[in-house]
Amino acid sequence: MTDDISRPYKSTVHIALPSIQYAQHLKDVVSVDEEVSNKVVKSFSVVTPQEVDGSDDDRGSDVIDREAGDDNSRRVLRINFMATDAKMLRVAMSTTYDMINVALKCFQEFEDL
């Protein structure tokens, strides 16, 4: 879907997780709901730590290390945000962080199942 709306405010978040399964589950959880308005667009992908380290644009990037083990087993969830204004970017990121926090607590609580 393409539109003519300018979204100059951008940020990328990387979240390191213990396995590709955790990264994929987290992606599935946080990508379910679309934004209410078209002022914010989010995209999700699971990448390797090497792809994060090789990023050309570190401006606005937030890397969170969850003590995920060695680079061979760790996978990273990348979330790209684009917004029409700074307030919408902040709100979208805050809401996404809240959803990630709840999902990770659930993963931790039910990891033995």
GROMACS .gro file of N, CA, C and O in nm:
model
  452
    1MET      N    1   0.084  -0.117   0.000
    1MET     CA    2   0.000   0.000   0.000
    1MET      C    3   0.089   0.124   0.000
    1MET      O    4   0.171   0.144   0.087
    2THR      N    5   0.073   0.207  -0.100
    2THR     CA    6   0.148   0.331  -0.106
    2THR      C    7   0.052   0.447  -0.094
    2THR      O    8  -0.062   0.441  -0.140
    3ASP      N    9   0.098   0.555  -0.032
    3ASP     CA   10   0.017   0.675  -0.020
    3ASP      C   11   0.107   0.796  -0.038
    3ASP      O   12   0.228   0.784  -0.051
    4ASP      N   13   0.046   0.914  -0.040
    4ASP     CA   14   0.122   1.036  -0.063
    4ASP      C   15   0.154   1.111   0.065
    4ASP      O   16   0.193   1.228   0.060
    5ILE      N   17   0.140   1.047   0.180
    5ILE     CA   18   0.164   1.113   0.308
    5ILE      C   19   0.313   1.111   0.340
    5ILE      O   20   0.377   1.007   0.334
    6SER      N   21   0.366   1.228   0.374
    6SER     CA   22   0.507   1.238   0.412
    6SER      C   23   0.523   1.197   0.558
    6SER      O   24   0.450   1.244   0.645
    7ARG      N   25   0.617   1.109   0.585
    7ARG     CA   26   0.647   1.064   0.721
    7ARG      C   27   0.797   1.086   0.749
    7ARG      O   28   0.875   0.992   0.746
    8PRO      N   29   0.835   1.210   0.778
    8PRO     CA   30   0.977   1.241   0.795
    8PRO      C   31   1.037   1.196   0.927
    8PRO      O   32   1.159   1.189   0.940
    9TYR      N   33   0.955   1.164   1.026
    9TYR     CA   34   1.005   1.123   1.158
    9TYR      C   35   1.019   0.972   1.159
    9TYR      O   36   0.921   0.899   1.141
   10LYS      N   37   1.143   0.925   1.181
   10LYS     CA   38   1.172   0.782   1.169
   10LYS      C   39   1.258   0.735   1.285
   10LYS      O   40   1.339   0.810   1.339
   11SER      N   41   1.239   0.609   1.321
   11SER     CA   42   1.324   0.547   1.422
   11SER      C   43   1.324   0.397   1.398
   11SER      O   44   1.226   0.340   1.348
   12THR      N   45   1.435   0.333   1.433
   12THR     CA   46   1.447   0.188   1.422
   12THR      C   47   1.487   0.133   1.558
   12THR      O   48   1.576   0.185   1.623
   13VAL      N   49   1.418   0.028   1.600
   13VAL     CA   50   1.445  -0.038   1.727
   13VAL      C   51   1.489  -0.181   1.698
   13VAL      O   52   1.430  -0.248   1.613
   14HIS      N   53   1.594  -0.226   1.767
   14HIS     CA   54   1.640  -0.365   1.756
   14HIS      C   55   1.632  -0.429   1.893
   14HIS      O   56   1.683  -0.373   1.990
   15ILE      N   57   1.570  -0.545   1.899
   15ILE     CA   58   1.556  -0.617   2.026
   15ILE      C   59   1.617  -0.756   2.009
   15ILE      O   60   1.568  -0.837   1.931
   16ALA      N   61   1.726  -0.781   2.082
   16ALA     CA   62   1.795  -0.910   2.076
   16ALA      C   63   1.721  -1.010   2.164
   16ALA      O   64   1.689  -0.980   2.279
   17LEU      N   65   1.696  -1.128   2.110
   17LEU     CA   66   1.623  -1.233   2.181
   17LEU      C   67   1.703  -1.363   2.178
   17LEU      O   68   1.793  -1.379   2.095
   18PRO      N   69   1.670  -1.458   2.267
   18PRO     CA   70   1.752  -1.579   2.279
   18PRO      C   71   1.745  -1.674   2.160
   18PRO      O   72   1.838  -1.753   2.141
   19SER      N   73   1.639  -1.668   2.080
   19SER     CA   74   1.629  -1.761   1.967
   19SER      C   75   1.542  -1.701   1.859
   19SER      O   76   1.469  -1.604   1.881
   20ILE      N   77   1.549  -1.762   1.742
   20ILE     CA   78   1.466  -1.716   1.632
   20ILE      C   79   1.318  -1.739   1.663
   20ILE      O   80   1.232  -1.662   1.621
   21GLN      N   81   1.287  -1.843   1.743
   21GLN     CA   82   1.147  -1.869   1.780
   21GLN      C   83   1.092  -1.755   1.865
   21GLN      O   84   0.979  -1.709   1.842
   22TYR      N   85   1.170  -1.708   1.963
   22TYR     CA   86   1.127  -1.594   2.045
   22TYR      C   87   1.107  -1.470   1.957
   22TYR      O   88   1.009  -1.396   1.972
   23ALA      N   89   1.201  -1.446   1.867
   23ALA     CA   90   1.192  -1.328   1.781
   23ALA      C   91   1.068  -1.335   1.693
   23ALA      O   92   0.995  -1.237   1.678
   24GLN      N   93   1.041  -1.453   1.636
   24GLN     CA   94   0.924  -1.468   1.549
   24GLN      C   95   0.795  -1.455   1.629
   24GLN      O   96   0.700  -1.392   1.584
   25HIS      N   97   0.790  -1.516   1.748
   25HIS     CA   98   0.670  -1.504   1.832
   25HIS      C   99   0.645  -1.359   1.871
   25HIS      O  100   0.531  -1.312   1.866
   26LEU      N  101   0.751  -1.288   1.908
   26LEU     CA  102   0.735  -1.148   1.946
   26LEU      C  103   0.688  -1.065   1.825
   26LEU      O  104   0.600  -0.981   1.838
   27LYS      N  105   0.744  -1.093   1.710
   27LYS     CA  106   0.699  -1.025   1.588
   27LYS      C  107   0.552  -1.050   1.562
   27LYS      O  108   0.475  -0.958   1.533
   28ASP      N  109   0.510  -1.175   1.577
   28ASP     CA  110   0.369  -1.210   1.555
   28ASP      C  111   0.277  -1.138   1.654
   28ASP      O  112   0.168  -1.095   1.618
   29VAL      N  113   0.322  -1.125   1.778
   29VAL     CA  114   0.240  -1.061   1.881
   29VAL      C  115   0.226  -0.911   1.856
   29VAL      O  116   0.115  -0.858   1.859
   30VAL      N  117   0.335  -0.842   1.832
   30VAL     CA  118   0.329  -0.696   1.822
   30VAL      C  119   0.284  -0.646   1.684
   30VAL      O  120   0.247  -0.529   1.672
   31SER      N  121   0.284  -0.731   1.584
   31SER     CA  122   0.245  -0.685   1.450
   31SER      C  123   0.099  -0.712   1.417
   31SER      O  124   0.054  -0.680   1.307
   32VAL      N  125   0.024  -0.766   1.510
   32VAL     CA  126  -0.116  -0.803   1.483
   32VAL      C  127  -0.202  -0.681   1.454
   32VAL      O  128  -0.275  -0.677   1.357
   33ASP      N  129  -0.195  -0.581   1.541
   33ASP     CA  130  -0.282  -0.465   1.528
   33ASP      C  131  -0.219  -0.357   1.441
   33ASP      O  132  -0.104  -0.320   1.460
   34GLU      N  133  -0.299  -0.307   1.347
   34GLU     CA  134  -0.253  -0.195   1.266
   34GLU      C  135  -0.275  -0.066   1.343
   34GLU      O  136  -0.357  -0.060   1.435
   35GLU      N  137  -0.204   0.037   1.304
   35GLU     CA  138  -0.223   0.168   1.366
   35GLU      C  139  -0.363   0.220   1.335
   35GLU      O  140  -0.418   0.192   1.228
   36VAL      N  141  -0.419   0.297   1.428
   36VAL     CA  142  -0.554   0.350   1.412
   36VAL      C  143  -0.559   0.451   1.298
   36VAL      O  144  -0.653   0.454   1.221
   37SER      N  145  -0.456   0.533   1.287
   37SER     CA  146  -0.454   0.631   1.179
   37SER      C  147  -0.338   0.600   1.084
   37SER      O  148  -0.252   0.519   1.113
   38ASN      N  149  -0.339   0.670   0.972
   38ASN     CA  150  -0.231   0.649   0.875
   38ASN      C  151  -0.113   0.744   0.899
   38ASN      O  152  -0.026   0.758   0.815
   39LYS      N  153  -0.110   0.808   1.017
   39LYS     CA  154   0.000   0.899   1.051
   39LYS      C  155   0.126   0.824   1.090
   39LYS      O  156   0.235   0.881   1.089
   40VAL      N  157   0.112   0.695   1.126
   40VAL     CA  158   0.227   0.613   1.166
   40VAL      C  159   0.223   0.483   1.089
   40VAL      O  160   0.118   0.421   1.073
   41VAL      N  161   0.340   0.443   1.043
   41VAL     CA  162   0.355   0.313   0.976
   41VAL      C  163   0.467   0.238   1.048
   41VAL      O  164   0.573   0.295   1.075
   42LYS      N  165   0.442   0.110   1.080
   42LYS     CA  166   0.544   0.025   1.142
   42LYS      C  167   0.570  -0.093   1.051
   42LYS      O  168   0.478  -0.146   0.989
   43SER      N  169   0.696  -0.136   1.046
   43SER     CA  170   0.729  -0.260   0.976
   43SER      C  171   0.817  -0.344   1.067
   43SER      O  172   0.894  -0.291   1.147
   44PHE      N  173   0.802  -0.474   1.056
   44PHE     CA  174   0.870  -0.569   1.145
   44PHE      C  175   0.948  -0.669   1.062
   44PHE      O  176   0.900  -0.715   0.958
   45SER      N  177   1.065  -0.706   1.112
   45SER     CA  178   1.143  -0.813   1.048
   45SER      C  179   1.235  -0.876   1.152
   45SER      O  180   1.271  -0.813   1.250
   46VAL      N  181   1.267  -1.003   1.129
   46VAL     CA  182   1.361  -1.074   1.214
   46VAL      C  183   1.493  -1.079   1.138
   46VAL      O  184   1.498  -1.124   1.024
   47VAL      N  185   1.599  -1.029   1.203
   47VAL     CA  186   1.730  -1.019   1.138
   47VAL      C  187   1.836  -1.081   1.227
   47VAL      O  188   1.812  -1.110   1.344
   48THR      N  189   1.953  -1.099   1.170
   48THR     CA  190   2.066  -1.151   1.247
   48THR      C  191   2.139  -1.036   1.315
   48THR      O  192   2.130  -0.920   1.271
   49PRO      N  193   2.215  -1.064   1.421
   49PRO     CA  194   2.293  -0.958   1.485
   49PRO      C  195   2.391  -0.891   1.389
   49PRO      O  196   2.418  -0.772   1.401
   50GLN      N  197   2.443  -0.966   1.291
   50GLN     CA  198   2.535  -0.909   1.194
   50GLN      C  199   2.467  -0.803   1.109
   50GLN      O  200   2.528  -0.704   1.071
   51GLU      N  201   2.338  -0.821   1.079
   51GLU     CA  202   2.264  -0.722   1.002
   51GLU      C  203   2.245  -0.594   1.081
   51GLU      O  204   2.244  -0.485   1.025
   52VAL      N  205   2.231  -0.605   1.212
   52VAL     CA  206   2.218  -0.487   1.297
   52VAL      C  207   2.351  -0.413   1.302
   52VAL      O  208   2.357  -0.292   1.288
   53ASP      N  209   2.459  -0.487   1.323
   53ASP     CA  210   2.593  -0.426   1.331
   53ASP      C  211   2.633  -0.362   1.199
   53ASP      O  212   2.705  -0.263   1.199
   54GLY      N  213   2.585  -0.414   1.089
   54GLY     CA  214   2.621  -0.362   0.957
   54GLY      C  215   2.533  -0.250   0.910
   54GLY      O  216   2.545  -0.205   0.798
   55SER      N  217   2.442  -0.203   0.994
   55SER     CA  218   2.351  -0.097   0.955
   55SER      C  219   2.426   0.031   0.922
   55SER      O  220   2.515   0.073   0.996
   56ASP      N  221   2.390   0.095   0.813
   56ASP     CA  222   2.455   0.219   0.772
   56ASP      C  223   2.402   0.339   0.849
   56ASP      O  224   2.472   0.437   0.869
   57ASP      N  225   2.276   0.333   0.892
   57ASP     CA  226   2.214   0.448   0.956
   57ASP      C  227   2.184   0.417   1.101
   57ASP      O  228   2.087   0.351   1.131
   58ASP      N  229   2.271   0.463   1.192
   58ASP     CA  230   2.251   0.439   1.334
   58ASP      C  231   2.172   0.550   1.400
   58ASP      O  232   2.140   0.541   1.517
   59ARG      N  233   2.139   0.655   1.326
   59ARG     CA  234   2.065   0.766   1.384
   59ARG      C  235   1.925   0.719   1.421
   59ARG      O  236   1.853   0.663   1.340
   60GLY      N  237   1.886   0.738   1.546
   60GLY     CA  238   1.753   0.698   1.591
   60GLY      C  239   1.743   0.551   1.622
   60GLY      O  240   1.634   0.500   1.642
   61SER      N  241   1.852   0.479   1.626
   61SER     CA  242   1.848   0.336   1.652
   61SER      C  243   1.868   0.308   1.800
   61SER      O  244   1.951   0.367   1.865
   62ASP      N  245   1.788   0.214   1.852
   62ASP     CA  246   1.794   0.179   1.993
   62ASP      C  247   1.815   0.028   2.000
   62ASP      O  248   1.728  -0.048   1.962
   63VAL      N  249   1.932  -0.016   2.046
   63VAL     CA  250   1.961  -0.159   2.055
   63VAL      C  251   1.943  -0.203   2.199
   63VAL      O  252   2.003  -0.147   2.290
   64ILE      N  253   1.857  -0.302   2.218
   64ILE     CA  254   1.830  -0.355   2.351
   64ILE      C  255   1.884  -0.496   2.357
   64ILE      O  256   1.844  -0.582   2.280
   65ASP      N  257   1.977  -0.523   2.449
   65ASP     CA  258   2.034  -0.655   2.464
   65ASP      C  259   1.968  -0.723   2.583
   65ASP      O  260   1.973  -0.676   2.694
   66ARG      N  261   1.906  -0.835   2.558
   66ARG     CA  262   1.833  -0.909   2.661
   66ARG      C  263   1.913  -1.025   2.716
   66ARG      O  264   1.857  -1.127   2.753
   67GLU      N  265   2.048  -1.012   2.722
   67GLU     CA  266   2.133  -1.122   2.770
   67GLU      C  267   2.096  -1.249   2.695
   67GLU      O  268   2.069  -1.353   2.752
   68ALA      N  269   2.097  -1.239   2.564
   68ALA     CA  270   2.041  -1.344   2.481
   68ALA      C  271   2.137  -1.455   2.443
   68ALA      O  272   2.103  -1.541   2.365
   69GLY      N  273   2.257  -1.456   2.494
   69GLY     CA  274   2.348  -1.563   2.460
   69GLY      C  275   2.441  -1.523   2.348
   69GLY      O  276   2.456  -1.407   2.315
   70ASP      N  277   2.506  -1.623   2.286
   70ASP     CA  278   2.603  -1.591   2.182
   70ASP      C  279   2.534  -1.553   2.052
   70ASP      O  280   2.417  -1.576   2.031
   71ASP      N  281   2.612  -1.490   1.962
   71ASP     CA  282   2.557  -1.440   1.837
   71ASP      C  283   2.509  -1.549   1.744
   71ASP      O  284   2.430  -1.524   1.654
   72ASN      N  285   2.553  -1.674   1.762
   72ASN     CA  286   2.511  -1.781   1.675
   72ASN      C  287   2.367  -1.822   1.701
   72ASN      O  288   2.297  -1.867   1.611
   73SER      N  289   2.320  -1.810   1.825
   73SER     CA  290   2.185  -1.854   1.856
   73SER      C  291   2.087  -1.737   1.870
   73SER      O  292   1.967  -1.758   1.869
   74ARG      N  293   2.136  -1.617   1.882
   74ARG     CA  294   2.049  -1.501   1.906
   74ARG      C  295   1.991  -1.449   1.776
   74ARG      O  296   2.057  -1.447   1.674
   75ARG      N  297   1.866  -1.406   1.784
   75ARG     CA  298   1.801  -1.341   1.671
   75ARG      C  299   1.749  -1.207   1.717
   75ARG      O  300   1.723  -1.184   1.834
   76VAL      N  301   1.730  -1.116   1.624
   76VAL     CA  302   1.695  -0.978   1.655
   76VAL      C  303   1.566  -0.939   1.584
   76VAL      O  304   1.551  -0.962   1.464
   77LEU      N  305   1.475  -0.881   1.661
   77LEU     CA  306   1.353  -0.824   1.602
   77LEU      C  307   1.380  -0.678   1.569
   77LEU      O  308   1.422  -0.601   1.656
   78ARG      N  309   1.361  -0.641   1.444
   78ARG     CA  310   1.379  -0.503   1.399
   78ARG      C  311   1.241  -0.442   1.376
   78ARG      O  312   1.158  -0.501   1.305
   79ILE      N  313   1.220  -0.325   1.435
   79ILE     CA  314   1.094  -0.254   1.415
   79ILE      C  315   1.128  -0.116   1.360
   79ILE      O  316   1.202  -0.040   1.423
   80ASN      N  317   1.075  -0.084   1.242
   80ASN     CA  318   1.094   0.047   1.181
   80ASN      C  319   0.967   0.128   1.199
   80ASN      O  320   0.857   0.080   1.169
   81PHE      N  321   0.981   0.249   1.249
   81PHE     CA  322   0.869   0.341   1.267
   81PHE      C  323   0.887   0.458   1.172
   81PHE      O  324   0.998   0.510   1.158
   82MET      N  325   0.777   0.503   1.112
   82MET     CA  326   0.775   0.625   1.032
   82MET      C  327   0.648   0.700   1.069
   82MET      O  328   0.539   0.641   1.072
   83ALA      N  329   0.661   0.831   1.097
   83ALA     CA  330   0.546   0.909   1.142
   83ALA      C  331   0.544   1.047   1.079
   83ALA      O  332   0.646   1.099   1.034
   84THR      N  333   0.425   1.106   1.080
   84THR     CA  334   0.406   1.239   1.023
   84THR      C  335   0.457   1.348   1.117
   84THR      O  336   0.492   1.456   1.072
   85ASP      N  337   0.459   1.321   1.248
   85ASP     CA  338   0.510   1.419   1.343
   85ASP      C  339   0.573   1.348   1.463
   85ASP      O  340   0.552   1.229   1.484
   86ALA      N  341   0.649   1.423   1.540
   86ALA     CA  342   0.725   1.366   1.652
   86ALA      C  343   0.634   1.307   1.758
   86ALA      O  344   0.664   1.202   1.816
   87LYS      N  345   0.523   1.371   1.786
   87LYS     CA  346   0.431   1.321   1.889
   87LYS      C  347   0.375   1.184   1.850
   87LYS      O  348   0.370   1.093   1.932
   88MET      N  349   0.336   1.169   1.726
   88MET     CA  350   0.282   1.039   1.681
   88MET      C  351   0.389   0.931   1.686
   88MET      O  352   0.360   0.816   1.720
   89LEU      N  353   0.513   0.967   1.654
   89LEU     CA  354   0.623   0.870   1.663
   89LEU      C  355   0.643   0.826   1.807
   89LEU      O  356   0.653   0.707   1.836
   90ARG      N  357   0.644   0.921   1.900
   90ARG     CA  358   0.662   0.890   2.042
   90ARG      C  359   0.549   0.801   2.093
   90ARG      O  360   0.572   0.702   2.162
   91VAL      N  361   0.425   0.832   2.059
   91VAL     CA  362   0.310   0.753   2.105
   91VAL      C  363   0.317   0.611   2.049
   91VAL      O  364   0.296   0.514   2.122
   92ALA      N  365   0.348   0.597   1.921
   92ALA     CA  366   0.356   0.464   1.860
   92ALA      C  367   0.467   0.381   1.922
   92ALA      O  368   0.449   0.262   1.950
   93MET      N  369   0.582   0.443   1.947
   93MET     CA  370   0.693   0.370   2.007
   93MET      C  371   0.661   0.331   2.151
   93MET      O  372   0.689   0.218   2.192
   94SER      N  373   0.602   0.421   2.226
   94SER     CA  374   0.566   0.392   2.365
   94SER      C  375   0.467   0.276   2.373
   94SER      O  376   0.483   0.184   2.453
   95THR      N  377   0.367   0.279   2.288
   95THR     CA  378   0.267   0.172   2.286
   95THR      C  379   0.330   0.039   2.248
   95THR      O  380   0.301  -0.065   2.307
   96THR      N  381   0.419   0.042   2.150
   96THR     CA  382   0.487  -0.080   2.107
   96THR      C  383   0.575  -0.135   2.218
   96THR      O  384   0.577  -0.257   2.243
   97TYR      N  385   0.648  -0.048   2.287
   97TYR     CA  386   0.730  -0.093   2.400
   97TYR      C  387   0.644  -0.157   2.509
   97TYR      O  388   0.683  -0.256   2.569
   98ASP      N  389   0.527  -0.099   2.536
   98ASP     CA  390   0.437  -0.157   2.635
   98ASP      C  391   0.393  -0.297   2.593
   98ASP      O  392   0.390  -0.390   2.675
   99MET      N  393   0.357  -0.314   2.465
   99MET     CA  394   0.317  -0.446   2.417
   99MET      C  395   0.433  -0.546   2.424
   99MET      O  396   0.413  -0.662   2.461
  100ILE      N  397   0.552  -0.501   2.392
  100ILE     CA  398   0.670  -0.588   2.399
  100ILE      C  399   0.696  -0.631   2.543
  100ILE      O  400   0.724  -0.748   2.570
  101ASN      N  401   0.683  -0.538   2.636
  101ASN     CA  402   0.703  -0.568   2.777
  101ASN      C  403   0.606  -0.676   2.825
  101ASN      O  404   0.645  -0.773   2.891
  102VAL      N  405   0.479  -0.663   2.791
  102VAL     CA  406   0.379  -0.763   2.831
  102VAL      C  407   0.410  -0.898   2.766
  102VAL      O  408   0.405  -1.003   2.831
  103ALA      N  409   0.443  -0.896   2.638
  103ALA     CA  410   0.473  -1.021   2.567
  103ALA      C  411   0.594  -1.092   2.628
  103ALA      O  412   0.591  -1.214   2.650
  104LEU      N  413   0.699  -1.017   2.659
  104LEU     CA  414   0.819  -1.079   2.717
  104LEU      C  415   0.791  -1.135   2.856
  104LEU      O  416   0.843  -1.240   2.893
  105LYS      N  417   0.707  -1.066   2.934
  105LYS     CA  418   0.668  -1.120   3.065
  105LYS      C  419   0.590  -1.249   3.049
  105LYS      O  420   0.609  -1.344   3.126
  106CYS      N  421   0.503  -1.257   2.950
  106CYS     CA  422   0.429  -1.381   2.923
  106CYS      C  423   0.524  -1.492   2.879
  106CYS      O  424   0.512  -1.606   2.925
  107PHE      N  425   0.617  -1.460   2.791
  107PHE     CA  426   0.716  -1.560   2.748
  107PHE      C  427   0.791  -1.614   2.868
  107PHE      O  428   0.814  -1.735   2.880
  108GLN      N  429   0.831  -1.525   2.958
  108GLN     CA  430   0.907  -1.565   3.075
  108GLN      C  431   0.822  -1.652   3.167
  108GLN      O  432   0.868  -1.753   3.220
  109GLU      N  433   0.697  -1.615   3.186
  109GLU     CA  434   0.607  -1.688   3.276
  109GLU      C  435   0.576  -1.827   3.224
  109GLU      O  436   0.566  -1.923   3.301
  110PHE      N  437   0.559  -1.840   3.095
  110PHE     CA  438   0.515  -1.967   3.036
  110PHE      C  439   0.622  -2.038   2.956
  110PHE      O  440   0.592  -2.122   2.873
  111GLU      N  441   0.748  -2.007   2.980
  111GLU     CA  442   0.856  -2.065   2.901
  111GLU      C  443   0.867  -2.218   2.915
  111GLU      O  444   0.920  -2.283   2.827
  112ASP      N  445   0.817  -2.274   3.022
  112ASP     CA  446   0.827  -2.419   3.042
  112ASP      C  447   0.717  -2.496   2.970
  112ASP      O  448   0.721  -2.618   2.965
  113LEU      N  449   0.619  -2.427   2.914
  113LEU     CA  450   0.507  -2.496   2.848
  113LEU      C  451   0.542  -2.539   2.709
  113LEU      O  452   0.619  -2.489   2.641
   0.00000   0.00000   0.00000
